[in-house]
Coordinates of C-alpha atoms and ligand atoms in Angstrom, one line a residue:
M1435 CA 34.4 -12.1 -1.4
Q1436 CA 33.8 -8.9 0.5
R1437 CA 30.8 -9.3 2.9
E1438 CA 28.8 -6.6 4.8
Q1439 CA 26.3 -7.2 7.6
V1440 CA 23.0 -5.5 7.9
D1441 CA 19.8 -6.0 9.8
V1442 CA 17.5 -5.7 6.8
L1443 CA 18.2 -5.9 3.1
I1444 CA 15.4 -4.6 0.9
V1445 CA 15.5 -5.6 -2.8
G1446 CA 13.6 -2.9 -4.8
A1447 CA 13.4 0.8 -4.4
G1448 CA 9.8 1.1 -5.6
L1449 CA 6.8 2.1 -3.4
A1450 CA 6.9 -1.1 -1.3
G1451 CA 10.6 -1.2 -0.7
L1452 CA 11.0 2.5 0.1
S1453 CA 7.9 2.5 2.3
T1454 CA 9.3 -0.4 4.3
A1455 CA 12.6 1.4 4.6
M1456 CA 10.8 4.6 6.0
F1457 CA 8.8 2.6 8.6
L1458 CA 11.9 0.8 9.8
G1459 CA 13.7 4.0 10.0
L1460 CA 11.1 5.5 12.3
H1461 CA 12.1 2.8 14.7
D1462 CA 15.8 3.4 14.3
I1463 CA 16.4 0.4 12.1
T1464 CA 18.4 1.5 9.0
P1465 CA 18.1 -1.0 6.2
L1466 CA 20.1 -1.3 3.0
V1467 CA 17.9 -0.9 -0.1
V1468 CA 19.3 -2.2 -3.4
E1469 CA 17.8 -1.3 -6.8
R1470 CA 18.9 -2.3 -10.2
R1471 CA 17.7 1.0 -11.8
Q1472 CA 19.8 4.2 -11.7
S1473 CA 17.2 6.1 -9.8
T1474 CA 13.6 5.9 -8.5
S1475 CA 11.0 5.5 -11.3
I1476 CA 10.4 8.3 -13.7
L1477 CA 7.5 6.6 -15.5
P1478 CA 3.9 7.7 -15.1
K1479 CA 2.5 4.6 -13.3
A1480 CA 0.4 4.7 -10.2
R1481 CA -1.2 8.0 -9.2
G1482 CA -3.1 8.9 -6.1
Q1483 CA -3.0 8.0 -2.4
N1484 CA -6.1 6.9 -0.5
P1485 CA -6.7 8.3 3.0
I1486 CA -5.4 5.2 4.8
T1487 CA -2.1 5.5 2.9
M1488 CA -2.1 9.2 3.8
E1489 CA -2.5 8.4 7.5
A1490 CA 0.5 6.1 7.2
L1491 CA 2.5 8.7 5.4
R1492 CA 1.6 11.2 8.1
V1493 CA 3.2 8.8 10.6
A1494 CA 6.2 8.5 8.3
G1495 CA 6.6 12.3 8.3
V1496 CA 6.1 12.6 4.5
A1497 CA 2.3 13.5 4.2
E1498 CA 2.8 17.2 3.5
A1499 CA 5.4 16.4 0.9
I1500 CA 3.0 14.1 -0.9
Y1501 CA 0.1 16.6 -0.6
A1502 CA 2.4 19.2 -2.1
A1503 CA 3.5 16.9 -4.9
I1504 CA 0.4 17.7 -6.8
P1505 CA 0.6 18.0 -10.6
P1506 CA -0.1 21.4 -12.1
G1507 CA -3.8 22.5 -12.3
K1508 CA -6.7 22.8 -9.9
P1509 CA -6.3 20.5 -6.9
A1510 CA -9.2 18.2 -7.9
I1511 CA -9.8 14.8 -9.5
T1512 CA -11.8 13.9 -12.6
S1513 CA -12.5 10.2 -12.8
V1514 CA -15.3 9.2 -15.1
V1515 CA -16.4 6.4 -17.4
S1516 CA -17.1 8.1 -20.8
E1517 CA -17.6 7.6 -24.5
S1518 CA -14.5 9.8 -25.1
M1519 CA -12.9 12.8 -23.3
T1520 CA -15.3 15.1 -25.1
G1521 CA -18.2 12.6 -25.3
K1522 CA -21.0 11.4 -23.1
V1523 CA -20.2 10.7 -19.4
F1524 CA -21.7 7.3 -18.3
H1525 CA -20.5 7.4 -14.7
D1526 CA -18.7 9.9 -12.5
H1527 CA -16.6 8.1 -9.8
V1528 CA -15.9 11.2 -7.8
A1529 CA -19.5 12.5 -7.7
N1530 CA -20.6 9.0 -6.6
R1531 CA -17.8 8.3 -4.2
P1532 CA -18.7 8.0 -0.5
D1533 CA -17.7 10.9 1.7
F1534 CA -14.3 9.6 3.0
S1535 CA -14.0 12.5 5.5
R1536 CA -16.3 10.6 7.8
F1537 CA -13.8 7.8 8.1
S1538 CA -10.4 9.4 8.2
P1539 CA -8.7 12.7 9.1
E1540 CA -6.7 12.6 5.9
R1541 CA -7.9 13.4 2.4
P1542 CA -6.7 11.6 -0.7
G1543 CA -3.4 12.6 -2.2
M1544 CA -2.8 13.1 -5.9
A1545 CA 0.9 12.5 -6.3
S1546 CA 2.3 10.4 -9.1
Q1547 CA 4.4 7.3 -8.5
A1548 CA 7.5 9.2 -9.7
M1549 CA 7.0 12.0 -7.2
T1550 CA 6.0 9.6 -4.4
E1551 CA 9.1 7.4 -4.9
A1552 CA 11.4 10.5 -4.9
A1553 CA 9.8 11.8 -1.7
F1554 CA 10.0 8.4 0.0
A1555 CA 13.6 8.0 -1.0
E1556 CA 14.5 11.3 0.5
R1557 CA 12.7 10.6 3.7
A1558 CA 14.1 7.1 4.1
Q1559 CA 17.6 8.4 3.6
A1560 CA 17.0 11.1 6.1
L1561 CA 16.0 8.4 8.6
G1562 CA 19.3 6.5 7.9
T1563 CA 18.5 4.1 5.0
E1564 CA 21.2 3.6 2.4
I1565 CA 19.9 3.2 -1.1
R1566 CA 22.3 1.6 -3.5
F1567 CA 21.1 2.1 -7.1
N1568 CA 22.6 0.3 -10.1
T1569 CA 22.8 -2.8 -7.9
F1570 CA 21.2 -6.1 -8.8
C1571 CA 20.3 -8.9 -6.4
E1572 CA 21.7 -12.0 -8.1
E1573 CA 21.0 -14.7 -5.6
F1574 CA 20.3 -15.4 -2.0
E1575 CA 20.5 -18.3 0.5
Q1576 CA 18.8 -18.3 3.9
D1577 CA 19.6 -20.3 7.0
D1578 CA 18.4 -20.2 10.6
E1579 CA 20.3 -17.1 11.5
G1580 CA 20.0 -14.9 8.4
V1581 CA 20.1 -14.5 4.6
T1582 CA 23.3 -14.3 2.5
V1583 CA 22.6 -12.2 -0.6
T1584 CA 24.9 -11.9 -3.6
L1585 CA 24.8 -8.4 -5.2
R1586 CA 26.2 -7.2 -8.5
S1587 CA 27.3 -3.6 -9.0
L1588 CA 26.0 -2.7 -12.4
D1589 CA 28.7 0.1 -12.5
D1590 CA 31.7 -2.2 -12.6
D1591 CA 30.0 -5.7 -12.7
S1592 CA 31.7 -6.7 -9.4
L1593 CA 30.0 -9.2 -7.1
Y1594 CA 29.9 -9.0 -3.4
Q1595 CA 27.8 -10.4 -0.5
V1596 CA 25.7 -8.9 2.2
R1597 CA 24.6 -10.9 5.2
A1598 CA 21.1 -9.8 6.4
K1599 CA 19.0 -10.9 9.4
Y1600 CA 15.9 -10.4 7.2
L1601 CA 15.3 -9.9 3.5
I1602 CA 12.4 -8.0 2.0
A1603 CA 11.4 -9.0 -1.5
A1604 CA 10.0 -5.7 -2.8
D1605 CA 11.1 -6.6 -6.3
G1606 CA 7.8 -6.0 -8.1
I1607 CA 5.8 -8.0 -10.6
R1608 CA 8.8 -9.4 -12.4
G1609 CA 10.8 -10.0 -9.3
K1610 CA 12.4 -13.4 -9.0
I1611 CA 12.7 -13.9 -5.2
S1612 CA 9.3 -15.4 -4.7
K1613 CA 9.8 -17.8 -7.6
E1614 CA 13.2 -18.9 -6.3
L1615 CA 11.6 -19.5 -2.9
G1616 CA 9.1 -21.8 -4.7
I1617 CA 6.1 -19.7 -3.7
D1618 CA 3.2 -20.4 -6.0
K1619 CA 0.7 -17.7 -7.0
H1620 CA -3.0 -18.0 -7.5
G1621 CA -5.9 -15.9 -8.9
Y1622 CA -7.5 -15.2 -12.2
G1623 CA -4.1 -14.8 -13.7
F1624 CA -3.6 -12.9 -17.0
L1625 CA -6.3 -10.4 -17.7
K1626 CA -5.2 -8.2 -20.6
A1627 CA -2.1 -7.1 -22.5
V1628 CA -2.1 -3.3 -22.6
T1629 CA 0.0 -0.7 -24.5
A1630 CA 0.4 2.7 -22.8
V1631 CA 1.1 5.5 -25.2
R1632 CA 2.5 8.8 -23.9
F1633 CA 1.5 11.8 -26.0
K1634 CA 1.5 15.6 -26.0
A1635 CA -1.7 17.5 -26.8
D1636 CA -3.3 20.7 -25.7
L1637 CA -6.5 19.3 -24.1
I1638 CA -7.1 22.0 -21.5
D1639 CA -10.3 23.2 -23.2
V1640 CA -11.8 19.7 -23.2
A1641 CA -10.3 18.0 -20.1
G1642 CA -10.5 21.0 -17.8
D1643 CA -7.6 22.0 -15.5
N1644 CA -8.1 19.4 -12.7
A1645 CA -4.7 18.2 -11.5
M1646 CA -5.6 14.5 -12.0
V1647 CA -7.8 13.4 -14.9
V1648 CA -8.8 9.8 -15.7
H1649 CA -11.3 8.8 -18.4
Y1650 CA -12.3 5.1 -18.6
I1651 CA -13.3 5.1 -22.2
Q1652 CA -16.1 2.8 -23.4
N1653 CA -16.4 3.1 -27.1
P1654 CA -17.1 0.4 -29.8
N1655 CA -14.7 2.1 -32.2
I1656 CA -11.5 1.3 -30.2
P1657 CA -10.0 -2.2 -29.7
D1658 CA -12.0 -4.3 -27.2
G1659 CA -14.4 -1.3 -26.9
A1660 CA -12.4 0.1 -23.9
G1661 CA -9.3 2.1 -23.0
V1662 CA -8.1 4.6 -20.4
L1663 CA -6.8 8.2 -20.8
V1664 CA -4.8 9.5 -17.9
S1665 CA -3.1 12.9 -17.2
T1666 CA 0.6 13.0 -16.1
D1667 CA 2.8 15.3 -14.0
F1668 CA 3.3 17.5 -17.0
V1669 CA 0.8 20.0 -18.5
G1670 CA -0.3 18.8 -21.9
E1671 CA 1.2 15.3 -21.5
W1672 CA -1.2 12.3 -21.4
V1673 CA -1.1 8.5 -21.4
A1674 CA -3.6 6.5 -23.5
N1675 CA -3.9 2.9 -22.4
M1676 CA -5.3 0.6 -25.1
S1677 CA -5.5 -3.1 -25.7
A1678 CA -2.1 -4.3 -27.1
D1679 CA -1.8 -5.4 -30.7
P1680 CA 1.6 -6.3 -32.1
D1681 CA 0.3 -5.7 -35.7
R1682 CA -0.9 -2.2 -35.0
D1683 CA 1.0 0.6 -36.8
Q1684 CA 1.5 4.2 -35.9
A1685 CA -1.5 5.3 -37.9
G1686 CA -3.7 2.8 -36.1
T1687 CA -2.5 4.1 -32.7
E1688 CA -3.2 7.7 -33.7
E1689 CA -6.7 6.8 -34.8
I1690 CA -7.4 5.2 -31.4
I1691 CA -6.1 8.2 -29.5
R1692 CA -8.3 10.6 -31.6
T1693 CA -11.3 8.4 -30.9
M1694 CA -10.5 8.3 -27.2
V1695 CA -10.2 12.0 -27.0
G1696 CA -13.2 12.5 -29.4
I1697 CA -11.6 15.0 -31.7
P1698 CA -11.2 13.5 -35.2
D1699 CA -8.6 16.1 -36.3
L1700 CA -6.7 16.3 -33.0
D1701 CA -3.2 17.6 -33.3
F1702 CA -0.8 15.6 -31.0
E1703 CA 2.7 14.1 -30.8
I1704 CA 3.4 10.6 -29.6
I1705 CA 6.4 10.6 -27.1
D1706 CA 6.8 6.9 -26.5
S1707 CA 5.0 3.7 -25.5
T1708 CA 5.4 0.7 -23.2
S1709 CA 3.5 -2.5 -23.0
Y1710 CA 2.5 -4.4 -19.8
D1711 CA 0.0 -7.0 -18.7
Y1712 CA -3.0 -6.6 -16.4
A1713 CA -3.2 -9.6 -14.0
H1714 CA -4.9 -10.8 -10.9
Q1715 CA -2.4 -12.9 -8.9
I1716 CA -1.7 -13.4 -5.2
A1717 CA 1.2 -15.2 -3.7
D1718 CA 0.2 -18.3 -1.7
K1719 CA 2.2 -17.0 1.2
F1720 CA 3.9 -13.7 2.0
Q1721 CA 6.7 -15.1 4.2
E1722 CA 9.3 -17.8 3.9
G1723 CA 11.4 -18.0 7.0
R1724 CA 13.3 -14.7 7.1
I1725 CA 12.1 -13.4 3.8
F1726 CA 9.0 -11.3 3.3
L1727 CA 7.1 -10.4 0.1
T1728 CA 5.7 -6.9 -0.2
G1729 CA 4.0 -4.9 -2.9
D1730 CA 3.6 -6.3 -6.4
A1731 CA 6.0 -9.2 -5.4
A1732 CA 3.1 -10.4 -3.2
H1733 CA 0.0 -9.3 -5.0
V1734 CA -0.6 -8.1 -8.6
M1735 CA -3.8 -6.3 -9.6
P1736 CA -4.9 -4.3 -12.6
P1737 CA -4.8 -0.5 -12.0
T1738 CA -8.6 0.0 -12.1
G1739 CA -9.3 1.6 -8.7
G1740 CA -5.7 2.8 -8.0
Q1741 CA -5.0 0.5 -5.1
G1742 CA -1.8 -1.3 -6.4
G1743 CA 0.5 1.5 -5.3
N1744 CA -1.5 2.1 -2.1
T1745 CA -1.4 -1.5 -1.1
A1746 CA 2.4 -1.6 -1.7
V1747 CA 2.9 1.4 0.6
Q1748 CA 0.6 0.0 3.3
D1749 CA 2.5 -3.3 3.3
G1750 CA 5.6 -1.4 4.5
Y1751 CA 3.5 0.3 7.2
Y1752 CA 2.1 -2.9 8.6
L1753 CA 5.4 -4.9 8.4
G1754 CA 7.9 -2.2 9.5
W1755 CA 6.9 -1.9 13.2
K1756 CA 6.8 -5.7 13.6
L1757 CA 10.2 -6.2 12.1
A1758 CA 11.7 -3.4 14.2
A1759 CA 10.1 -4.8 17.4
V1760 CA 11.7 -8.2 16.7
L1761 CA 15.1 -6.7 15.8
K1762 CA 15.1 -4.6 19.0
G1763 CA 14.3 -7.6 21.1
Q1764 CA 10.9 -6.1 22.1
A1765 CA 8.9 -9.0 20.5
S1766 CA 9.5 -12.6 19.7
P1767 CA 10.2 -13.5 16.1
A1768 CA 6.8 -15.2 16.1
L1769 CA 5.3 -11.7 15.7
L1770 CA 6.6 -11.8 12.1
D1771 CA 4.3 -14.8 11.3
T1772 CA 1.4 -12.4 11.7
Y1773 CA 2.4 -10.3 8.7
D1774 CA 1.1 -13.0 6.3
V1775 CA -1.9 -13.8 8.3
E1776 CA -3.0 -10.1 8.6
R1777 CA -2.0 -8.8 5.1
R1778 CA -2.8 -11.7 2.7
P1779 CA -6.6 -11.7 3.3
Y1780 CA -6.7 -8.0 2.5
A1781 CA -4.6 -8.4 -0.6
E1782 CA -7.0 -11.1 -1.8
V1783 CA -9.9 -8.8 -1.5
V1784 CA -8.2 -5.7 -3.0
C1785 CA -6.8 -7.6 -6.0
T1786 CA -10.3 -9.0 -6.7
W1787 CA -11.9 -5.5 -6.2
Q1788 CA -9.6 -4.0 -8.8
A1789 CA -10.1 -6.9 -11.2
A1790 CA -13.9 -6.7 -10.7
N1791 CA -13.6 -2.9 -11.4
L1792 CA -11.7 -3.7 -14.6
A1793 CA -14.5 -6.1 -15.6
E1794 CA -17.1 -3.5 -15.1
R1795 CA -15.3 -0.5 -16.7
R1796 CA -13.8 -2.4 -19.6
R1797 CA -16.8 -4.7 -20.2
M1798 CA -14.9 -7.9 -19.6
D1799 CA -18.0 -10.0 -18.7
E1800 CA -16.1 -13.3 -18.5
V1801 CA -13.9 -11.8 -15.7
G1802 CA -16.9 -10.3 -13.9
E1803 CA -18.6 -13.7 -13.9
V1804 CA -15.7 -15.3 -12.1
L1805 CA -14.8 -12.5 -9.7
G1806 CA -18.2 -11.0 -9.0
K1807 CA -19.2 -7.4 -8.5
P1808 CA -16.8 -5.0 -6.8
M1809 CA -17.4 -4.6 -3.0
D1810 CA -18.6 -1.2 -1.8
H1811 CA -15.6 1.3 -2.1
A1812 CA -15.7 2.6 1.5
T1813 CA -16.1 -0.8 3.0
M1814 CA -13.1 -2.2 1.0
M1815 CA -11.0 0.7 2.1
F1816 CA -12.0 1.4 5.7
G1817 CA -13.8 -1.8 6.8
Y1818 CA -11.1 -4.4 6.9
S1819 CA -10.6 -5.9 10.3
L1820 CA -8.3 -8.7 11.3
M1821 CA -9.7 -12.2 12.0
K1822 CA -6.4 -13.5 13.3
G1823 CA -3.1 -11.9 14.2
A1824 CA -1.3 -9.8 16.8
F1825 CA -4.2 -8.8 19.0
V1826 CA -6.2 -10.1 22.0
P1827 CA -9.6 -11.1 20.6
D1828 CA -12.7 -9.9 22.3
E1829 CA -14.8 -13.1 22.5
S1830 CA -18.0 -11.2 23.3
V1831 CA -18.2 -9.7 19.8
D1832 CA -18.7 -11.5 16.5
A1833 CA -15.7 -10.9 14.3
V1834 CA -16.3 -10.1 10.6
E1835 CA -13.6 -9.5 8.0
F1836 CA -15.2 -6.3 6.7
E1837 CA -17.2 -4.0 9.0
N1838 CA -19.5 -1.3 8.0
P1839 CA -17.1 1.7 8.2
A1840 CA -20.0 4.0 9.2
A1841 CA -20.6 1.8 12.3
P1842 CA -17.1 0.7 13.4
T1843 CA -16.9 -1.8 16.3
G1844 CA -13.4 -0.8 17.5
R1845 CA -13.0 -4.5 18.4
P1846 CA -9.4 -5.8 18.8
G1847 CA -8.3 -6.5 15.2
A1848 CA -10.2 -3.6 13.7
R1849 CA -8.8 -0.2 13.0
V1850 CA -9.2 2.3 15.8
P1851 CA -12.3 4.3 14.9
Y1852 CA -12.1 7.9 13.6
A1853 CA -13.8 9.3 16.6
E1854 CA -13.2 12.1 19.1
L1855 CA -12.6 11.4 22.8
E1856 CA -12.8 13.8 25.7
G1857 CA -9.4 13.8 27.2
T1858 CA -8.5 15.0 30.6
D1859 CA -6.7 17.9 28.9
G1860 CA -9.1 18.6 26.0
P1861 CA -10.4 16.7 23.0
L1862 CA -8.4 13.9 21.5
Q1863 CA -8.6 12.2 18.1
P1864 CA -6.8 8.8 18.2
R1865 CA -6.3 8.6 14.4
T1866 CA -4.5 11.9 14.4
L1867 CA -2.2 10.8 17.2
L1868 CA -0.9 7.7 15.4
G1869 CA 2.9 7.4 15.5
P1870 CA 5.7 4.9 15.8
Y1871 CA 4.5 3.9 19.2
F1872 CA 1.6 1.9 21.0
M1873 CA -1.2 4.1 22.4
V1874 CA -3.4 3.6 25.5
F1875 CA -6.7 5.4 26.1
T1876 CA -7.8 4.9 29.6
V1877 CA -10.5 6.0 32.0
A1878 CA -9.0 4.3 35.0
D1879 CA -7.6 6.6 37.7
N1880 CA -4.1 5.2 37.6
G1881 CA -4.4 4.0 34.0
V1882 CA -1.8 6.4 32.4
E1883 CA 0.8 5.7 35.1
R1884 CA 0.2 2.0 34.9
A1885 CA 0.5 1.9 31.1
T1886 CA 3.6 4.1 31.1
T1887 CA 5.3 1.9 33.7
T1888 CA 4.4 -1.3 31.8
A1889 CA 5.8 0.2 28.6
K1890 CA 9.1 0.9 30.4
D1891 CA 9.2 -2.6 31.7
F1892 CA 8.7 -3.9 28.1
G1893 CA 11.1 -1.4 26.6
I1894 CA 8.6 -0.3 24.1
P1895 CA 7.5 3.1 22.9
L1896 CA 4.0 3.9 24.2
K1897 CA 1.9 7.1 24.7
A1898 CA -0.9 6.9 27.3
F1899 CA -3.9 9.3 27.4
G1900 CA -6.4 9.8 30.2
V1901 CA -9.9 10.2 28.8
K1902 CA -13.4 10.6 30.3
S1903 CA -14.9 7.7 28.3
V1904 CA -13.8 5.3 25.6
A1905 CA -17.3 4.7 24.3
P1906 CA -16.6 6.5 21.0
L1907 CA -14.1 3.8 20.3
G1908 CA -16.8 1.2 20.6
A1909 CA -15.6 0.0 24.0
K1910 CA -17.4 0.0 27.4
P1911 CA -17.2 3.7 28.5
S1912 CA -14.9 2.9 31.5
A1913 CA -12.6 0.5 29.6
T1914 CA -8.9 0.9 28.7
V1915 CA -8.0 0.5 25.0
L1916 CA -4.5 -0.5 23.6
V1917 CA -3.7 0.5 20.0
R1918 CA -0.8 -0.9 18.0
P1919 CA 1.7 1.4 16.1
D1920 CA -0.3 0.7 12.9
G1921 CA -3.6 2.0 14.3
V1922 CA -5.1 -1.5 14.9
V1923 CA -6.8 -2.0 18.2
A1924 CA -4.7 -4.6 20.1
W1925 CA -6.8 -5.1 23.3
R1926 CA -9.5 -3.6 25.4
G1927 CA -10.5 -4.4 28.9
D1928 CA -11.6 -3.2 32.3
D1929 CA -8.4 -3.4 34.2
P1930 CA -5.3 -1.4 33.1
T1931 CA -3.1 -3.9 35.0
D1932 CA -4.0 -6.3 32.2
I1933 CA -2.0 -4.2 29.7
A1934 CA 1.1 -6.2 30.5
R1935 CA -0.6 -9.5 29.7
A1936 CA -2.1 -8.0 26.5
L1937 CA 1.4 -6.8 25.4
R1938 CA 2.9 -10.2 26.1
T1939 CA 0.3 -11.7 23.7
V1940 CA 0.6 -9.0 21.1
L1941 CA 4.4 -9.2 21.1
C1942 CA 4.2 -13.0 21.1
R1943 CA 6.5 -13.0 24.2
E1944 CA 4.9 -15.9 26.0
R1945 CA 3.1 -18.1 23.7
E1946 CA 2.5 -18.3 20.0
L1947 CA -0.7 -16.8 18.7
A1948 CA -3.3 -19.2 17.2
L1949 CA -2.7 -18.3 13.6
A1950 CA -3.5 -21.5 11.7
Ligands
FAD1219 C1 2.3 1.4 -16.8 C2 1.8 1.1 -15.4 C3 0.7 1.9 -14.9 C4 0.2 1.7 -13.6 N1 -0.8 2.4 -13.1 C5 -1.3 2.3 -11.9 C6 -2.3 3.1 -11.3 O1 -2.8 3.9 -12.0 N2 -2.6 2.9 -10.0 C7 -2.0 1.9 -9.2 O2 -2.3 1.8 -8.0 N3 -1.1 1.1 -9.7 C8 -0.7 1.3 -11.0 N4 0.3 0.5 -11.5 C9 0.9 -0.5 -10.6 C10 1.8 0.1 -9.6 O3 2.8 0.8 -10.3 C11 2.4 -1.0 -8.7 O4 1.4 -1.6 -8.0 C12 3.5 -0.4 -7.8 O5 4.6 0.1 -8.6 C13 4.1 -1.5 -6.9 O6 5.2 -1.1 -6.2 P1 6.3 -2.1 -5.8 O7 7.3 -1.4 -5.1 O8 5.7 -3.3 -5.3 O9 7.0 -2.6 -7.2 P2 7.8 -1.8 -8.3 O10 7.4 -0.4 -8.4 O11 7.7 -2.6 -9.5 O12 9.3 -1.8 -7.7 C14 10.1 -3.0 -7.7 C15 11.5 -2.6 -7.9 O13 12.4 -3.7 -7.7 C16 13.5 -3.6 -8.6 N5 14.0 -4.9 -8.8 C17 13.4 -6.0 -9.2 N6 14.3 -7.1 -9.2 C18 15.4 -6.6 -8.7 C19 16.7 -7.2 -8.4 N7 16.9 -8.5 -8.6 N8 17.7 -6.5 -7.9 C20 17.5 -5.1 -7.7 N9 16.3 -4.5 -8.0 C21 15.3 -5.2 -8.4 C22 12.8 -3.0 -9.9 O14 13.8 -2.4 -10.7 C23 11.8 -2.1 -9.3 O15 12.3 -0.7 -9.2 C24 0.8 0.7 -12.8 C25 1.9 -0.1 -13.3 C26 2.4 0.2 -14.5 C27 3.5 -0.7 -15.0

């Protein structure tokens, strides 16, 4: 059987797989992506990018394309809990949302999953990724040196093998790779069976012309008293999500849509419908040897809160640089063990956040009792800081998993704060300087030269900036701060000569990190 060799094989050209491909491409690693579909998704699924995702997409060079991929209408979001589209509004998520501009230089994006996947595919290909559509991953076998994957071309049914150093399982909620690896999943499990009905109706007079409109309907006259109405990429095209019922006929579906919109004689045309399950499920581990789970293959959450797609994109951001550093010989393979340690705790929290939102918005009290109330939105999004992983802990500070984003500590393991520094050549904003490189902010006289020389010795990309004080980053004013390519603070200290020791730890060159 014919056999190709690649560094990384990615199964799945969804948000997770394509994101991982882009972030590998930024580091000159060009993976092969295989996808059983004929193209990227054309279905109206996840919509919207949070500012953290937009920061990552800025690094990937695709932020402007995503901001531009806005559906028709006014560039604004409606997200409310209401009796119907025309009825009483119980809660306005946008009006009550914290001001995210305090925490990030990026604003939320509004692109649909279809537009996002298309933009990612184009960018990944421009960076050297090959995407092979109509290609099914049949089976795989890993050993100490790599993974042998058997692929089937769905064009001519031929089988062939690819030998990869690493395999990314970005194969989604129904993907088989995690099952075949014997990785169990935990969580609340099944939450609700849902039918999504796409329909055409002229609702501009009642919905307004915001580009993105979501109504979480709470109304005793629809099944289970709750449903969701969502706009799509096309003017006059909507999706009504309602509790599934195999016995419901067309007239029953039409009645529910009219109640959700709140117009008893609404004129509309049903285009199609699909059914899917809401679930809360997290893999017990995100890595098995040379195979990594990303996106829905690793964590499944209901869509209430819109983080499923965002978390999938971010997995690629946080994994990509590590995998590239190992493949390029800059880091020891032990660095890859930190992917699970760093990402899984976040996935646990975000899955629970979305399921708790579902419980609140769709009145599923039994779920709320188990999963509790949703955490504060801004804290969930901006407050996560690593308890273990690829950084040098600062023992003088108490580590917490979620910080108050309004008072960031900037401790190693936390995201570098959104703060302005006075650079020797003018103001600097670390979060707008993020890129596929480490960064150093230093007050020391020879700090920039020292950091640059150390980076050369290590063979890693690094940008060093001389500043007058790093106090805005939460460090001692005269300290030096090292930031990872994903914007996480890796180390801070008084002496820039310690950067070398810090990098050896972060890149796992000398000793394994204490991850257990
Ligand atoms: C109807 C619907 C509405 C949703 N709405 C929202 C929302 O509003 N907000 C939100 O955040 N999330 C929403 N989601 C969830 C969101 O779409 C997912 O979180 C996101 O798609 C995850 O991306 P992924 O890349 O991990 O998986 P996927 O997008 O599922 O991609 C996995 C890919 O792997 C491919 N694949 C699987 N097995 C193989 C194989 N053996 N060989 C080759 N290819 C394979 C699949 O064809 C698929 O393209 C929704 C999901 C659905 C279904």
